[in-house]
Short mmCIF file of C-alpha atoms in Angstrom, two decimals:
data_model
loop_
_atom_site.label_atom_id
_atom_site.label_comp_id
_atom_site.label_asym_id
_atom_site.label_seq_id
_atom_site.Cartn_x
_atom_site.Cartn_y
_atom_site.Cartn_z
CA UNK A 1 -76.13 -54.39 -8.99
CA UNK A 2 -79.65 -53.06 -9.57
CA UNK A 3 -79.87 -49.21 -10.06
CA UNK A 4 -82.54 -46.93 -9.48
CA UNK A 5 -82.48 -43.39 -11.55
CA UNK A 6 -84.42 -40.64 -9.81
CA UNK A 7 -84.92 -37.58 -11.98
CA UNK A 8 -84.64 -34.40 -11.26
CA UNK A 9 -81.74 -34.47 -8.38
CA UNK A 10 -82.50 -30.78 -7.83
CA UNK A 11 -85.14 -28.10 -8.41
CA UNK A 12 -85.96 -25.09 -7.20
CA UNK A 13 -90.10 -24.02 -7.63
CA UNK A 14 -92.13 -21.10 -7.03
CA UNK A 15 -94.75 -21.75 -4.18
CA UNK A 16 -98.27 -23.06 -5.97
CA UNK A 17 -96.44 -24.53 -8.86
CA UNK A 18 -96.85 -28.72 -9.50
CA UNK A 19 -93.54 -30.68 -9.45
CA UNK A 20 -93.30 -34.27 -10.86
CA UNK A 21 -90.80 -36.26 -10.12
CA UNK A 22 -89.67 -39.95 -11.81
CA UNK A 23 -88.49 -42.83 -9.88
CA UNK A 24 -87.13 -45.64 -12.86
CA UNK A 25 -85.52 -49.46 -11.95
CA UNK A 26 -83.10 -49.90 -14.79
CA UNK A 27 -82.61 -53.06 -14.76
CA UNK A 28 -85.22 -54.74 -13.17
CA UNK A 29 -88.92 -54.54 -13.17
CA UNK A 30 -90.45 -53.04 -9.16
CA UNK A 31 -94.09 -54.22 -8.96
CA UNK A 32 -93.62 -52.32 -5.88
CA UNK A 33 -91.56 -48.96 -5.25
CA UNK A 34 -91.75 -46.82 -2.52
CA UNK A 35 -91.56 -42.92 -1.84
CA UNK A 36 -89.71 -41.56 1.42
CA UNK A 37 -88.94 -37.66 2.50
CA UNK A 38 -86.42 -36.80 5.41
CA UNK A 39 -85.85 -33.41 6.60
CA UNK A 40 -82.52 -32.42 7.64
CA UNK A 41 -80.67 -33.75 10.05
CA UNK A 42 -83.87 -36.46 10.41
CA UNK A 43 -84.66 -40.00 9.45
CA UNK A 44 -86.64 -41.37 6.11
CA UNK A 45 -90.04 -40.79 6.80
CA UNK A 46 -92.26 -43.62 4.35
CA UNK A 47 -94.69 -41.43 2.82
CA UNK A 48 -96.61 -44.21 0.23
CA UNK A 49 -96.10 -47.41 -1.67
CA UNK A 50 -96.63 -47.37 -5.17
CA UNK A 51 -98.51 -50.68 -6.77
CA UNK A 52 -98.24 -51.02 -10.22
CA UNK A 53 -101.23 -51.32 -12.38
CA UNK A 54 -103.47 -49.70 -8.71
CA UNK A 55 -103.79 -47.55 -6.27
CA UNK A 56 -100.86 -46.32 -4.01
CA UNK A 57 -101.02 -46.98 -0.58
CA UNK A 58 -100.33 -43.70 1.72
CA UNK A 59 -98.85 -43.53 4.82
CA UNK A 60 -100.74 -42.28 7.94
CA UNK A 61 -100.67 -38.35 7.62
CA UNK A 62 -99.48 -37.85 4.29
CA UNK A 63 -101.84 -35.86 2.29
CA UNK A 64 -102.51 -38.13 -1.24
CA UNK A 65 -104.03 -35.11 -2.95
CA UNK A 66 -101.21 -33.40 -1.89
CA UNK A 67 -98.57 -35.77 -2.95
CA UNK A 68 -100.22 -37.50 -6.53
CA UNK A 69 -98.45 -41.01 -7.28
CA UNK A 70 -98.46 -42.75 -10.62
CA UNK A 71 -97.26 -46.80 -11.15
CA UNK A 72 -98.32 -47.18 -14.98
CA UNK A 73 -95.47 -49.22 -15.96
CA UNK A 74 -93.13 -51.85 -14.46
CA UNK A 75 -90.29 -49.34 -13.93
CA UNK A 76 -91.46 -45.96 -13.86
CA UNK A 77 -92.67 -44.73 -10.29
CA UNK A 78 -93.78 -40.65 -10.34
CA UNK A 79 -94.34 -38.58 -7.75
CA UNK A 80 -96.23 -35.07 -8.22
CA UNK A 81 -95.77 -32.24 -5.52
CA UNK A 82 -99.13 -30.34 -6.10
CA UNK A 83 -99.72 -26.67 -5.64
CA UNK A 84 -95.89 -27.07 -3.86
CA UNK A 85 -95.70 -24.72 -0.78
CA UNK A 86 -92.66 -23.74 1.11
CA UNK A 87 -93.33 -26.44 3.61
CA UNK A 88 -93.22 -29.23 0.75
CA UNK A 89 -88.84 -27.95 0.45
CA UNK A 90 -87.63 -31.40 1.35
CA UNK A 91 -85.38 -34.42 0.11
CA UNK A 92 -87.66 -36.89 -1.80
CA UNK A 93 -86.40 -40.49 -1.83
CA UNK A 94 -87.49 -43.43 -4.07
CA UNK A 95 -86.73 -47.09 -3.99
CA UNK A 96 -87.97 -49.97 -5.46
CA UNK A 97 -88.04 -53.31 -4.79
CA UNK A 98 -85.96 -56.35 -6.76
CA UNK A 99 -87.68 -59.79 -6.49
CA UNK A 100 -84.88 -61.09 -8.07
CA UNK A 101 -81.76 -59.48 -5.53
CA UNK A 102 -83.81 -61.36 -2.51
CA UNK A 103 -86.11 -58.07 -2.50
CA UNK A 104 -83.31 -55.92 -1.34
CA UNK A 105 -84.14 -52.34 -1.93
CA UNK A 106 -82.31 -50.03 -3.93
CA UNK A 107 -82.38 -46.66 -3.88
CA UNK A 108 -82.67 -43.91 -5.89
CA UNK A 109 -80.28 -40.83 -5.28
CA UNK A 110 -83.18 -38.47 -4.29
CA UNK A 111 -84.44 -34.97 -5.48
CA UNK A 112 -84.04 -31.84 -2.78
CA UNK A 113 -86.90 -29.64 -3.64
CA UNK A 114 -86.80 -26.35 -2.92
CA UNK A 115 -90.05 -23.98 -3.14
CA UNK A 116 -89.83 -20.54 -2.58
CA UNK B 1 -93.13 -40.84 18.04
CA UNK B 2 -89.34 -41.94 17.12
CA UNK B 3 -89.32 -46.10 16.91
CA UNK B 4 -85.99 -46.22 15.73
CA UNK B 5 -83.07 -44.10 17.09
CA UNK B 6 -79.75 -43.38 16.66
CA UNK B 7 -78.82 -41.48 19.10
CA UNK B 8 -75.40 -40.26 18.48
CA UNK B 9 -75.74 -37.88 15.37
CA UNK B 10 -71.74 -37.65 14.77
CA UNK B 11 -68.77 -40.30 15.36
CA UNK B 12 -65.16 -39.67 14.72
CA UNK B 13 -62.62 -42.49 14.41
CA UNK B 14 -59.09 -42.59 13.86
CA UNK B 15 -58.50 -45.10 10.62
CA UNK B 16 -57.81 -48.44 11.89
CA UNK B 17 -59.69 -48.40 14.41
CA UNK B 18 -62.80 -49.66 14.92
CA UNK B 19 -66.20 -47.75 14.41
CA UNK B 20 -69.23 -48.55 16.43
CA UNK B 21 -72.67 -47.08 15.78
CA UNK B 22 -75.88 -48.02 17.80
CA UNK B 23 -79.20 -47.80 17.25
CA UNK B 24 -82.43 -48.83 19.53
CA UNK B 25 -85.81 -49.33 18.60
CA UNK B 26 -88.67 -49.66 20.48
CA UNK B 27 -91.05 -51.88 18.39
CA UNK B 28 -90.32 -55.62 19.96
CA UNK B 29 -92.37 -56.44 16.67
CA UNK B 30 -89.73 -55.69 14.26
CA UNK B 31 -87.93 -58.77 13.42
CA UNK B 32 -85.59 -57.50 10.14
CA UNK B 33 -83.09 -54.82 11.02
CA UNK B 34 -80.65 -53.12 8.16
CA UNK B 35 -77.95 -50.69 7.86
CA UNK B 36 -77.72 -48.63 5.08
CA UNK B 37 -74.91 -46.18 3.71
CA UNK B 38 -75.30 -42.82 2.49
CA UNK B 39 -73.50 -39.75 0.74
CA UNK B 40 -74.18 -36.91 0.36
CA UNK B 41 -75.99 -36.28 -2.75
CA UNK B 42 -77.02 -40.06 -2.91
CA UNK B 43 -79.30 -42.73 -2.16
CA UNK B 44 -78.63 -44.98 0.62
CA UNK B 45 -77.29 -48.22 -0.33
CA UNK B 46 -77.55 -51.41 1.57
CA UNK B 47 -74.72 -52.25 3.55
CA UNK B 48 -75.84 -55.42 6.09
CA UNK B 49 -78.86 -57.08 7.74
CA UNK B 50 -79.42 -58.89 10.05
CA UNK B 51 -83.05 -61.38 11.31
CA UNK B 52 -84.43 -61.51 14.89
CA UNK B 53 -83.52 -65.55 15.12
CA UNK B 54 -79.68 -64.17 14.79
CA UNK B 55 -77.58 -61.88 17.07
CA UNK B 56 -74.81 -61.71 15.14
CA UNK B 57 -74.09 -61.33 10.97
CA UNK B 58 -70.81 -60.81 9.65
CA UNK B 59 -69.61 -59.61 6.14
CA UNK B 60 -66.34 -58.95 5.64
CA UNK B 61 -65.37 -55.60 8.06
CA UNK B 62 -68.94 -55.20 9.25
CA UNK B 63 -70.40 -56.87 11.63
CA UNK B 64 -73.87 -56.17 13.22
CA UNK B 65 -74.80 -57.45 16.64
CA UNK B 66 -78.82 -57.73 17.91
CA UNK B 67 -79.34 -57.55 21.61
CA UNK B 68 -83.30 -58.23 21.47
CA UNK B 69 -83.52 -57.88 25.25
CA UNK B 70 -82.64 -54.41 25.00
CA UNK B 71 -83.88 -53.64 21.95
CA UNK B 72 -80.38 -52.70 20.97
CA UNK B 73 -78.43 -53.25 17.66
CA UNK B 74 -74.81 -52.03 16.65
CA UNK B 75 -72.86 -52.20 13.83
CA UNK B 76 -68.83 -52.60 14.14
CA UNK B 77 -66.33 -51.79 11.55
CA UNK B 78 -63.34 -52.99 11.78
CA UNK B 79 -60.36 -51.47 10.31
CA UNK B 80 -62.46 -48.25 9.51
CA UNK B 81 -60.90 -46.70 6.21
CA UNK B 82 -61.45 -43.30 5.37
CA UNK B 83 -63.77 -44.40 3.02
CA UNK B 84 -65.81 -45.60 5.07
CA UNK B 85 -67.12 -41.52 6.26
CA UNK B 86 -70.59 -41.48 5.40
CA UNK B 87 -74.21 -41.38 7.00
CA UNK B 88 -74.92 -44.89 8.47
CA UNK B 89 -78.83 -45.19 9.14
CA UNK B 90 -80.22 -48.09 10.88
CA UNK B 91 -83.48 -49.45 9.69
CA UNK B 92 -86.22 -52.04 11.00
CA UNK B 93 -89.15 -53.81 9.81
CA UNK B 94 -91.86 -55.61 11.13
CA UNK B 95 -91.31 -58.41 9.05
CA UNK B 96 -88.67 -60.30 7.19
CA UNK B 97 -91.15 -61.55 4.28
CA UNK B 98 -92.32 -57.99 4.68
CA UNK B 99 -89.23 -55.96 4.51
CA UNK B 100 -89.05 -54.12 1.52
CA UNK B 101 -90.12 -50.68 2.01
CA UNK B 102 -92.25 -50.81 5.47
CA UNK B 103 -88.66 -49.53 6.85
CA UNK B 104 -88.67 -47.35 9.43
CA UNK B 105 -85.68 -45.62 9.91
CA UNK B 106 -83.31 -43.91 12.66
CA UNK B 107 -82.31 -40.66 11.87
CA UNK B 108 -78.64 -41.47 11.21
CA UNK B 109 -74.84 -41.15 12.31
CA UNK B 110 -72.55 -39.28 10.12
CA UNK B 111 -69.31 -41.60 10.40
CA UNK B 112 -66.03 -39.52 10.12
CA UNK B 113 -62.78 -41.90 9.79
CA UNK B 114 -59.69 -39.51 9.94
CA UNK B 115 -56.56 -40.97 8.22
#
């Protein structure tokens, strides 16, 4: 089936520091990936939809200063924490979309973010 | 404002049995509903769906059930295996054609199956 790598599964930041992480299909090309963050014990919140090639489209309340998303290629989705703050510590989800499967989504296996 | 619930956060089963976990939503404009599967330290991965024309789907030991009166959806599993103990979330979207990623999620049932 389709995979999704998400890199880094784990890292640990001081507060004020920029965090990027990389959502990749490997083997299939996502026009369209998405970025999720769930607290403990909570549900996946959708925080934006990244479009490759344009603009990503935020969810209401999520700050897109805050939370910096980059689509340049076919398969390569990034996320950037800026100026992180304790707050930010969360699970940070991506998945991407595969015309091909019937559009099921697939999931990356998510990067806890700690910031102290 | 919680669209999507699960309300029981924990279920325990004996293996063999069967394992039911609900979920209600609140949006009657959600016509796509999923269940996903999670580990810990991994993604969720798609387990079974099921469209607003239906009220049942089957695959193989799960079987989800839409009660669109209620706004009520389960999903059975029948024999639960050990294997089976993992987060369960239950997801909607407005739209089938629409589905990928406008998912709004419960906030989950961690399955236990006890040999």
């Amino acid at each position: 089936g389709a995979v999704v790598s998400q890199h880094p599964s784990r890292v640990i930041c001081k507060s004020g520091t920029s965090v990027k992480i990389e959502c990749r299909s490997l083997d299939f090309q996502a026009t369209t990936m998405f970025w999720y963050r769930q607290f403990p014990k909570q549900s996946l919140m959708l925080m934006a939809t990244s479009n490759e090639g344009s603009k990503a489209t935020y969810e209401q309340g999520v700050e897109k200063d805050k939370f910096l998303i980059n689509h340049a290629s076919l398969t390569l989705s990034t996320l950037t924490v800026t100026s992180a703050h304790p707050e930010d510590s969360s699970f940070y989800i991506c998945s991407a979309r595969d015309y091909a499967a019937n559009e099921k989504l697939f999931f990356g296996s998510g990067t806890q973010l700690s910031v102290l | 404002d919680q669209q999507v619930k699960q309300n029981s956060p924990s279920l325990s089963v004996q293996e063999g049995r069967i394992s039911i976990l609900n979920c209600d939503y609140t949006n009657s404009m959600f016509d796509y509903f999923l269940w996903y599967k999670k580990y810990p330290a991994e993604g969720p991965t798609f387990l079974i769906s099921i469209s607003s024309i239906k009220d049942k789907n089957e695959d193989g030991r799960f079987t989800v059930f839409l009660n669109k009166s209620a706004k009520h959806l389960s999903l059975h599993i029948v024999p639960s295996q050990p294997g089976d103990s993992a987060v369960y979330f239950c997801a909607a979207s407005p739209s089938f054609y629409n589905q990928g990623g406008k998912l709004i999620f419960g906030q989950g049932t961690e399955l236990s199956v006890k040999p």
